[in-house]
Tab-separated table of C-alpha atoms in Angstrom:
chain	number	residue	atom	x	y	z
S	1	UNK	CA	148.666	64.108	25.837
S	2	UNK	CA	151.553	64.458	28.307
S	3	UNK	CA	153.925	62.676	25.902
S	4	UNK	CA	152.894	64.963	23.047
S	5	UNK	CA	153.483	68.042	25.198
S	6	UNK	CA	156.882	66.775	26.311
S	7	UNK	CA	158.028	66.105	22.753
S	8	UNK	CA	156.796	69.565	21.747
S	9	UNK	CA	158.871	71.104	24.550
S	10	UNK	CA	161.890	69.034	23.541
S	11	UNK	CA	161.625	70.018	19.885
S	12	UNK	CA	161.494	73.694	20.818
S	13	UNK	CA	164.459	73.363	23.180
S	14	UNK	CA	166.436	71.389	20.597
S	15	UNK	CA	165.955	74.183	18.085
S	16	UNK	CA	167.041	76.795	20.614
S	17	UNK	CA	170.260	75.019	21.526
S	18	UNK	CA	171.238	73.985	18.026
S	19	UNK	CA	171.697	77.658	17.152
S	20	UNK	CA	172.237	79.143	20.650
S	21	UNK	CA	170.229	82.247	19.774
S	22	UNK	CA	167.439	83.584	21.962
S	23	UNK	CA	164.646	85.643	20.448
S	24	UNK	CA	164.166	87.112	23.924
S	25	UNK	CA	165.657	86.601	27.401
S	26	UNK	CA	165.415	82.954	28.447
S	27	UNK	CA	166.008	80.608	31.393
S	28	UNK	CA	164.401	82.919	33.963
S	29	UNK	CA	164.513	81.485	37.465
S	30	UNK	CA	164.089	82.723	41.018
S	31	UNK	CA	166.124	82.253	44.185
S	32	UNK	CA	166.901	83.957	47.475
S	33	UNK	CA	170.362	85.459	47.779
S	34	UNK	CA	170.262	87.236	51.140
S	35	UNK	CA	171.265	85.667	54.457
S	36	UNK	CA	168.922	87.886	56.486
S	37	UNK	CA	166.461	86.075	58.715
S	38	UNK	CA	163.415	87.453	56.882
S	39	UNK	CA	164.865	87.437	53.338
S	40	UNK	CA	162.165	85.201	51.884
S	41	UNK	CA	159.503	87.697	52.996
S	42	UNK	CA	160.958	90.845	51.457
S	43	UNK	CA	163.501	89.957	48.735
S	44	UNK	CA	163.666	87.970	45.511
S	45	UNK	CA	166.574	87.344	43.126
S	46	UNK	CA	165.822	86.905	39.425
S	47	UNK	CA	168.368	85.335	37.050
S	48	UNK	CA	168.141	84.967	33.273
S	49	UNK	CA	170.215	84.409	30.130
S	50	UNK	CA	170.535	86.568	27.016
S	51	UNK	CA	172.673	86.434	23.885
S	52	UNK	CA	173.334	90.156	24.048
S	53	UNK	CA	175.162	92.418	26.472
S	54	UNK	CA	172.585	95.076	27.290
S	55	UNK	CA	171.549	97.084	30.306
S	56	UNK	CA	169.637	94.315	32.038
S	57	UNK	CA	166.551	95.352	33.956
S	58	UNK	CA	163.688	93.838	35.904
S	59	UNK	CA	160.351	95.594	35.683
S	60	UNK	CA	158.012	94.595	38.486
S	61	UNK	CA	155.052	95.590	40.626
S	62	UNK	CA	152.017	94.390	42.557
S	63	UNK	CA	149.928	94.670	39.406
S	64	UNK	CA	150.620	94.119	35.737
S	65	UNK	CA	151.557	97.743	35.091
S	66	UNK	CA	155.063	96.910	36.434
S	67	UNK	CA	155.744	100.398	37.744
S	68	UNK	CA	159.086	99.617	39.464
S	69	UNK	CA	162.492	98.915	37.921
S	70	UNK	CA	165.635	97.218	39.256
S	71	UNK	CA	168.971	97.267	37.417
S	72	UNK	CA	170.640	93.887	36.925
S	73	UNK	CA	174.270	92.806	37.025
S	74	UNK	CA	175.400	90.928	33.920
S	75	UNK	CA	178.474	88.963	32.874
S	76	UNK	CA	179.471	86.672	30.051
S	77	UNK	CA	179.679	83.008	31.000
S	78	UNK	CA	182.502	81.276	29.149
S	79	UNK	CA	180.857	77.931	29.871
S	80	UNK	CA	177.229	78.749	29.079
S	81	UNK	CA	178.274	80.890	26.079
S	82	UNK	CA	175.786	83.630	26.865
S	83	UNK	CA	175.311	86.597	29.152
S	84	UNK	CA	173.850	85.819	32.568
S	85	UNK	CA	172.004	88.592	34.390
S	86	UNK	CA	170.663	88.748	37.909
S	87	UNK	CA	168.890	91.349	39.998
S	88	UNK	CA	167.708	91.268	43.605
S	89	UNK	CA	164.443	92.985	44.435
S	90	UNK	CA	164.429	94.395	47.969
S	91	UNK	CA	161.878	96.033	50.234
S	92	UNK	CA	159.064	93.748	49.102
S	93	UNK	CA	155.957	93.213	51.201
S	94	UNK	CA	155.433	89.821	52.884
S	95	UNK	CA	152.828	87.424	51.520
S	96	UNK	CA	152.292	89.571	48.422
S	97	UNK	CA	152.030	88.628	44.759
S	98	UNK	CA	154.370	90.473	42.381
S	99	UNK	CA	154.464	90.457	38.601
S	100	UNK	CA	157.706	90.904	36.676
S	101	UNK	CA	159.547	90.617	33.391
S	102	UNK	CA	163.273	90.766	32.690
S	103	UNK	CA	165.429	91.917	29.798
S	104	UNK	CA	166.165	95.295	28.260
S	105	UNK	CA	164.780	97.900	25.903
S	106	UNK	CA	167.567	97.083	23.435
S	107	UNK	CA	167.394	93.300	23.517
S	108	UNK	CA	163.744	92.684	24.279
S	109	UNK	CA	161.806	91.400	27.248
S	110	UNK	CA	160.883	88.021	28.640
S	111	UNK	CA	157.295	87.018	28.991
S	112	UNK	CA	155.601	88.209	32.168
S	113	UNK	CA	155.936	86.010	35.252
S	114	UNK	CA	154.862	86.302	38.888
S	115	UNK	CA	155.842	85.180	42.382
S	116	UNK	CA	154.488	85.521	45.903
S	117	UNK	CA	156.721	86.508	48.813
S	118	UNK	CA	156.789	84.416	51.966
S	119	UNK	CA	154.626	85.255	54.971
S	120	UNK	CA	156.380	87.072	57.837
S	121	UNK	CA	159.175	85.151	59.548
S	122	UNK	CA	157.686	82.861	62.192
S	123	UNK	CA	154.265	82.654	60.562
S	124	UNK	CA	152.582	79.275	60.956
S	125	UNK	CA	150.462	79.672	57.849
S	126	UNK	CA	150.417	76.912	55.240
S	127	UNK	CA	153.022	76.707	52.477
S	128	UNK	CA	153.930	74.100	49.861
S	129	UNK	CA	157.394	72.977	48.713
S	130	UNK	CA	158.394	70.926	45.673
S	131	UNK	CA	161.077	68.324	46.483
S	132	UNK	CA	163.167	66.670	43.772
S	133	UNK	CA	166.712	65.779	42.837
S	134	UNK	CA	169.117	64.029	40.487
S	135	UNK	CA	167.635	65.517	37.349
S	136	UNK	CA	171.015	64.914	35.677
S	137	UNK	CA	169.845	66.628	32.521
S	138	UNK	CA	171.956	65.269	29.680
S	139	UNK	CA	170.760	67.206	26.639
S	140	UNK	CA	167.987	65.240	24.943
S	141	UNK	CA	168.124	61.721	26.328
S	142	UNK	CA	165.566	59.978	28.552
S	143	UNK	CA	166.636	61.955	31.618
S	144	UNK	CA	165.862	65.201	29.856
S	145	UNK	CA	162.432	63.915	28.861
S	146	UNK	CA	161.574	62.716	32.374
S	147	UNK	CA	162.629	66.029	33.895
S	148	UNK	CA	160.278	67.793	31.479
S	149	UNK	CA	157.446	65.480	32.569
S	150	UNK	CA	158.109	66.094	36.269
S	151	UNK	CA	158.216	69.863	35.685
S	152	UNK	CA	154.713	69.574	34.249
S	153	UNK	CA	153.632	67.657	37.359
S	154	UNK	CA	155.177	70.240	39.710
S	155	UNK	CA	153.275	72.996	37.926
S	156	UNK	CA	150.008	71.354	38.990
S	157	UNK	CA	150.765	71.983	42.672
S	158	UNK	CA	150.657	75.431	44.327
S	159	UNK	CA	154.323	75.295	45.344
S	160	UNK	CA	155.945	78.370	46.899
S	161	UNK	CA	159.500	77.162	46.177
S	162	UNK	CA	161.557	74.069	45.330
S	163	UNK	CA	164.398	72.268	47.073
S	164	UNK	CA	166.648	70.149	44.847
S	165	UNK	CA	168.948	67.384	46.099
S	166	UNK	CA	171.794	67.961	43.625
S	167	UNK	CA	173.138	66.330	40.472
S	168	UNK	CA	171.320	69.137	38.746
S	169	UNK	CA	172.973	68.290	35.426
S	170	UNK	CA	174.884	65.305	34.109
S	171	UNK	CA	178.176	67.170	33.634
S	172	UNK	CA	178.578	70.529	35.348
S	173	UNK	CA	181.444	71.577	33.087
S	174	UNK	CA	179.259	71.648	29.959
S	175	UNK	CA	177.354	74.876	29.430
S	176	UNK	CA	174.639	73.535	27.149
S	177	UNK	CA	173.534	71.158	29.884
S	178	UNK	CA	172.860	74.112	32.207
S	179	UNK	CA	171.166	75.955	29.362
S	180	UNK	CA	168.977	72.929	28.748
S	181	UNK	CA	168.116	72.520	32.410
S	182	UNK	CA	167.067	76.123	32.976
S	183	UNK	CA	165.099	76.252	29.753
S	184	UNK	CA	163.264	73.091	30.785
S	185	UNK	CA	162.406	74.312	34.288
S	186	UNK	CA	161.647	77.968	33.462
S	187	UNK	CA	157.909	77.279	33.411
S	188	UNK	CA	158.056	76.492	37.136
S	189	UNK	CA	161.314	78.133	38.343
S	190	UNK	CA	160.296	81.577	37.046
S	191	UNK	CA	157.387	81.441	39.511
S	192	UNK	CA	158.838	79.492	42.466
S	193	UNK	CA	162.426	79.887	43.776
S	194	UNK	CA	164.812	77.056	42.908
S	195	UNK	CA	167.083	76.242	45.890
S	196	UNK	CA	169.473	73.358	45.104
S	197	UNK	CA	172.514	71.745	46.660
S	198	UNK	CA	175.478	70.538	44.619
S	199	UNK	CA	175.806	66.892	43.658
S	200	UNK	CA	178.845	64.966	42.469
S	201	UNK	CA	177.889	65.625	38.820
S	202	UNK	CA	177.837	69.388	39.426
S	203	UNK	CA	181.370	69.709	40.791
S	204	UNK	CA	184.936	69.440	39.542
S	205	UNK	CA	186.099	65.942	40.415
S	206	UNK	CA	189.473	66.264	38.655
S	207	UNK	CA	190.847	68.492	41.406
S	208	UNK	CA	189.344	66.465	44.231
S	209	UNK	CA	192.697	64.993	45.278
S	210	UNK	CA	194.060	68.493	45.831
S	211	UNK	CA	191.143	69.839	47.810
S	212	UNK	CA	187.438	69.771	48.311
S	213	UNK	CA	185.235	69.207	45.314
S	214	UNK	CA	184.252	72.646	44.085
S	215	UNK	CA	181.425	73.577	41.748
S	216	UNK	CA	182.413	74.495	38.220
S	217	UNK	CA	182.468	78.308	37.756
S	218	UNK	CA	179.239	78.213	35.745
S	219	UNK	CA	177.400	77.154	38.925
S	220	UNK	CA	178.009	80.611	40.371
S	221	UNK	CA	177.057	82.231	37.063
S	222	UNK	CA	173.610	80.688	36.849
S	223	UNK	CA	172.694	80.285	40.533
S	224	UNK	CA	172.566	83.055	43.124
S	225	UNK	CA	172.013	81.454	46.504
S	226	UNK	CA	172.357	82.931	50.017
S	227	UNK	CA	175.775	84.598	50.363
S	228	UNK	CA	176.651	83.019	46.974
S	229	UNK	CA	177.663	79.906	48.866
S	230	UNK	CA	177.108	76.178	48.387
S	231	UNK	CA	176.330	75.771	52.100
S	232	UNK	CA	173.527	78.073	53.158
S	233	UNK	CA	170.297	78.407	55.102
S	234	UNK	CA	167.083	80.395	54.974
S	235	UNK	CA	163.758	80.643	56.766
S	236	UNK	CA	160.282	80.306	55.335
S	237	UNK	CA	157.467	80.936	57.796
S	238	UNK	CA	158.157	78.816	60.876
S	239	UNK	CA	160.657	76.514	59.152
S	240	UNK	CA	164.438	76.740	58.909
S	241	UNK	CA	165.962	75.117	55.811
S	242	UNK	CA	169.660	74.206	55.739
S	243	UNK	CA	171.379	73.158	52.493
S	244	UNK	CA	174.847	71.601	52.591
S	245	UNK	CA	177.243	70.340	49.936
S	246	UNK	CA	178.346	66.806	50.737
S	247	UNK	CA	181.281	66.876	48.284
S	248	UNK	CA	182.341	63.256	48.668
S	249	UNK	CA	185.245	61.979	46.575
S	250	UNK	CA	187.704	59.149	47.168
S	251	UNK	CA	190.617	61.289	46.020
S	252	UNK	CA	189.721	64.129	48.351
S	253	UNK	CA	189.418	61.812	51.310
S	254	UNK	CA	192.736	60.145	50.470
S	255	UNK	CA	194.302	63.599	50.685
S	256	UNK	CA	192.645	64.149	54.062
S	257	UNK	CA	190.157	66.658	52.714
S	258	UNK	CA	186.914	65.626	54.347
S	259	UNK	CA	183.999	67.940	53.722
S	260	UNK	CA	182.491	68.940	57.087
S	261	UNK	CA	185.311	67.399	59.069
S	262	UNK	CA	184.890	68.337	62.750
S	263	UNK	CA	186.526	71.703	63.360
S	264	UNK	CA	186.502	72.721	59.697
S	265	UNK	CA	185.022	76.128	58.759
S	266	UNK	CA	181.957	74.534	57.174
S	267	UNK	CA	181.415	72.293	60.211
S	268	UNK	CA	181.609	75.267	62.571
S	269	UNK	CA	179.199	77.191	60.338
S	270	UNK	CA	176.709	74.308	60.339
S	271	UNK	CA	176.822	73.869	64.099
S	272	UNK	CA	176.393	77.597	64.697
S	273	UNK	CA	173.505	77.761	62.233
S	274	UNK	CA	171.670	74.791	63.752
S	275	UNK	CA	172.229	76.054	67.297
S	276	UNK	CA	170.748	79.464	66.489
S	277	UNK	CA	167.790	77.920	64.696
S	278	UNK	CA	166.977	75.522	67.512
S	279	UNK	CA	167.133	78.363	70.047
S	280	UNK	CA	164.789	80.595	68.015
S	281	UNK	CA	161.206	80.423	69.302
S	282	UNK	CA	159.877	81.489	65.900
S	283	UNK	CA	161.185	78.280	64.325
S	284	UNK	CA	159.123	75.109	64.684
S	285	UNK	CA	160.880	72.909	62.144
S	286	UNK	CA	164.472	72.384	61.013
S	287	UNK	CA	164.875	70.650	57.647
S	288	UNK	CA	168.359	69.713	56.448
S	289	UNK	CA	168.974	68.727	52.827
S	290	UNK	CA	172.033	67.491	50.947
S	291	UNK	CA	173.057	65.297	48.032
S	292	UNK	CA	174.586	62.211	49.647
S	293	UNK	CA	172.223	60.480	52.112
S	294	UNK	CA	173.129	59.896	55.732
S	295	UNK	CA	171.145	56.639	55.781
S	296	UNK	CA	170.597	54.641	52.612
S	297	UNK	CA	170.740	51.084	51.349
S	298	UNK	CA	173.434	50.414	48.788
S	299	UNK	CA	175.702	53.467	49.067
S	300	UNK	CA	179.123	52.205	50.162
S	301	UNK	CA	180.493	55.519	51.465
S	302	UNK	CA	177.591	56.388	53.747
S	303	UNK	CA	179.383	55.627	57.039
S	304	UNK	CA	182.093	58.296	56.817
S	305	UNK	CA	179.619	60.998	55.847
S	306	UNK	CA	177.185	59.779	58.492
S	307	UNK	CA	179.819	59.942	61.233
S	308	UNK	CA	180.570	63.579	60.435
S	309	UNK	CA	177.030	64.954	60.180
S	310	UNK	CA	174.671	62.894	62.345
S	311	UNK	CA	176.160	64.086	65.672
S	312	UNK	CA	175.003	67.606	64.768
S	313	UNK	CA	171.655	66.336	63.468
S	314	UNK	CA	171.084	64.588	66.795
S	315	UNK	CA	172.433	67.377	68.995
S	316	UNK	CA	170.176	70.042	67.501
S	317	UNK	CA	167.205	67.747	66.879
S	318	UNK	CA	166.837	68.227	63.151
S	319	UNK	CA	163.309	67.136	62.274
S	320	UNK	CA	163.649	66.020	58.668
S	321	UNK	CA	166.697	65.180	56.561
S	322	UNK	CA	166.341	65.003	52.757
S	323	UNK	CA	168.891	63.644	50.277
S	324	UNK	CA	169.353	62.271	46.772
S	325	UNK	CA	172.301	60.568	45.015
S	326	UNK	CA	170.708	57.130	45.179
S	327	UNK	CA	168.204	57.014	42.314
S	328	UNK	CA	165.448	55.563	44.466
S	329	UNK	CA	162.880	56.695	46.987
S	330	UNK	CA	163.508	55.609	50.586
S	331	UNK	CA	161.904	56.497	53.915
S	332	UNK	CA	163.187	55.508	57.344
S	333	UNK	CA	161.936	55.147	60.885
S	334	UNK	CA	163.088	57.904	63.275
S	335	UNK	CA	166.785	57.588	64.090
S	336	UNK	CA	168.810	59.141	66.892
S	337	UNK	CA	172.382	58.329	67.935
S	338	UNK	CA	172.432	55.764	65.117
S	339	UNK	CA	169.641	53.863	66.854
S	340	UNK	CA	166.346	53.041	65.136
S	341	UNK	CA	163.407	54.164	67.267
S	342	UNK	CA	160.038	52.380	67.490
S	343	UNK	CA	157.364	53.469	65.024
S	344	UNK	CA	153.781	52.266	65.566
S	345	UNK	CA	152.193	53.807	62.459
S	346	UNK	CA	154.054	53.579	59.161
S	347	UNK	CA	152.509	56.812	57.897
S	348	UNK	CA	152.356	59.012	61.021
S	349	UNK	CA	155.354	60.331	62.962
S	350	UNK	CA	153.837	61.722	66.165
S	351	UNK	CA	156.394	63.814	68.048
S	352	UNK	CA	159.229	61.424	67.146
S	353	UNK	CA	162.289	61.413	69.375
S	354	UNK	CA	164.526	61.054	66.330
S	355	UNK	CA	165.061	62.446	62.846
S	356	UNK	CA	163.151	61.225	59.788
S	357	UNK	CA	165.451	60.492	56.814
S	358	UNK	CA	164.263	60.540	53.194
S	359	UNK	CA	166.035	59.781	49.905
S	360	UNK	CA	164.199	61.501	47.021
S	361	UNK	CA	166.608	60.870	44.180
S	362	UNK	CA	165.089	60.233	40.771
S	363	UNK	CA	163.690	63.250	38.925
S	364	UNK	CA	165.614	62.505	35.731
S	365	UNK	CA	168.580	60.263	36.436
S	366	UNK	CA	167.946	56.621	35.517
S	367	UNK	CA	166.254	54.704	38.378
S	368	UNK	CA	168.659	52.362	40.136
S	369	UNK	CA	168.390	48.902	41.661
S	370	UNK	CA	165.879	48.070	44.323
S	371	UNK	CA	166.566	46.734	47.770
S	372	UNK	CA	166.823	47.719	51.382
S	373	UNK	CA	163.652	46.165	52.752
S	374	UNK	CA	165.749	44.236	55.259
S	375	UNK	CA	167.466	47.414	56.484
S	376	UNK	CA	166.231	47.825	60.106
S	377	UNK	CA	165.340	51.495	59.729
S	378	UNK	CA	163.554	51.217	56.366
S	379	UNK	CA	159.802	51.818	56.287
S	380	UNK	CA	159.350	52.276	52.555
S	381	UNK	CA	161.424	51.801	49.432
S	382	UNK	CA	160.495	51.393	45.783
S	383	UNK	CA	159.297	47.997	44.626
S	384	UNK	CA	159.602	49.056	40.979
S	385	UNK	CA	162.105	51.283	39.203
S	386	UNK	CA	160.450	54.651	38.639
S	387	UNK	CA	161.075	58.382	38.699
S	388	UNK	CA	159.762	60.417	41.620
S	389	UNK	CA	159.238	63.818	43.193
S	390	UNK	CA	157.475	64.997	46.353
S	391	UNK	CA	155.114	67.729	47.478
S	392	UNK	CA	155.704	68.816	51.076
S	393	UNK	CA	153.064	70.910	52.843
S	394	UNK	CA	153.930	72.626	56.121
S	395	UNK	CA	151.269	74.213	58.307
S	396	UNK	CA	151.904	75.046	61.941
S	397	UNK	CA	152.910	71.888	63.794
S	398	UNK	CA	152.314	69.485	60.893
S	399	UNK	CA	154.339	68.438	57.859
S	400	UNK	CA	152.510	66.456	55.170
S	401	UNK	CA	154.760	64.708	52.651
S	402	UNK	CA	153.366	63.098	49.495
S	403	UNK	CA	155.545	61.264	46.966
S	404	UNK	CA	154.533	60.727	43.333
S	405	UNK	CA	155.917	58.957	40.306
S	406	UNK	CA	156.378	60.642	36.931
S	407	UNK	CA	152.727	59.996	36.047
S	408	UNK	CA	151.461	61.788	39.141
S	409	UNK	CA	150.493	58.560	40.934
S	410	UNK	CA	151.035	58.707	44.706
S	411	UNK	CA	153.541	56.074	45.808
S	412	UNK	CA	154.054	57.047	49.469
S	413	UNK	CA	152.897	59.550	52.070
S	414	UNK	CA	153.395	60.480	55.706
S	415	UNK	CA	152.690	63.202	58.245
S	416	UNK	CA	155.077	64.508	60.867
S	417	UNK	CA	153.590	66.350	63.844
S	418	UNK	CA	154.784	68.115	66.984
């Protein structure tokens, strides 16, 4: 049944992109754009695509009458070959369900969607996060199909939002790949904010020798993240999430352009952000996520990146560090100061003195080689090549992390408590 549904989705999407004409606004997805401490409780940004240049609007409300209206900003994307609109709803009530639709009177309206705002900042109430990465959507190949399957799996969980480890598409310079991705994930991203980092497939590598790897312009057209930046942070309940762009490239490093080099603007921003979060009594957990892993078997450039970031991870006692890039699933023992700490229970981290590192990197990109069991810090790594995603539940002083393959079979789990 799942295969039939996936092929039905693919046939519909194929038809849409072969003619590039939308019968109504498409690719609706949510995000948070504000840098305010309580932004997830009282704001929501809605982005969508349309073939026509109209007066874009969002109609919304706490019931299906949709009594409120917000005007959108729209622009033509030369890469995506359509108009991209976005609107930020402000003054929302915490922990409240809202209904909405987007579009215009002239061009038509999307179907009706809904979302629920976060509880008040500092709340220790339960929330659920979808974790995935390396979708690498490449039109209609196997990656595209597996992403569609994992989207269906994510929809089965009551997720409040999603974090994505980068390599969102296979080639960030090609508009139809972004169109395909956002059409595929609309059924979940129109209900739960999509908060990604950039991966090496999402950025312009040709200019890497001249400077840092930068996202292609279309990235800023289709994604509206805090402060419209690729390095950003936000709070949800009692948890502080920090997303950073690892931007590794041999050419950039040869030119001396190290992303997050000590003293660089992005390094100073990260240290300031982590320091403020760790000093805030409303924040129990700090979760850092990025594309390139800080600890991983089989990635040859890990040491340079590790040397730049782990001193801050250790100094400000980051609890959990998530990454992708490697198309595997890996979980490590707690690590601090590059030293592996003892772990008595493989599935329970009880007040660990170090940071737990996870690689969650195969939600579409082809699974890579296995290995790493002999790595001193490794607790779990795949024994078979398979796609994966995770459901992370945070409630008070406990994080529960469950990892599944594309068929919804649990392949690993752990809890982290304070």
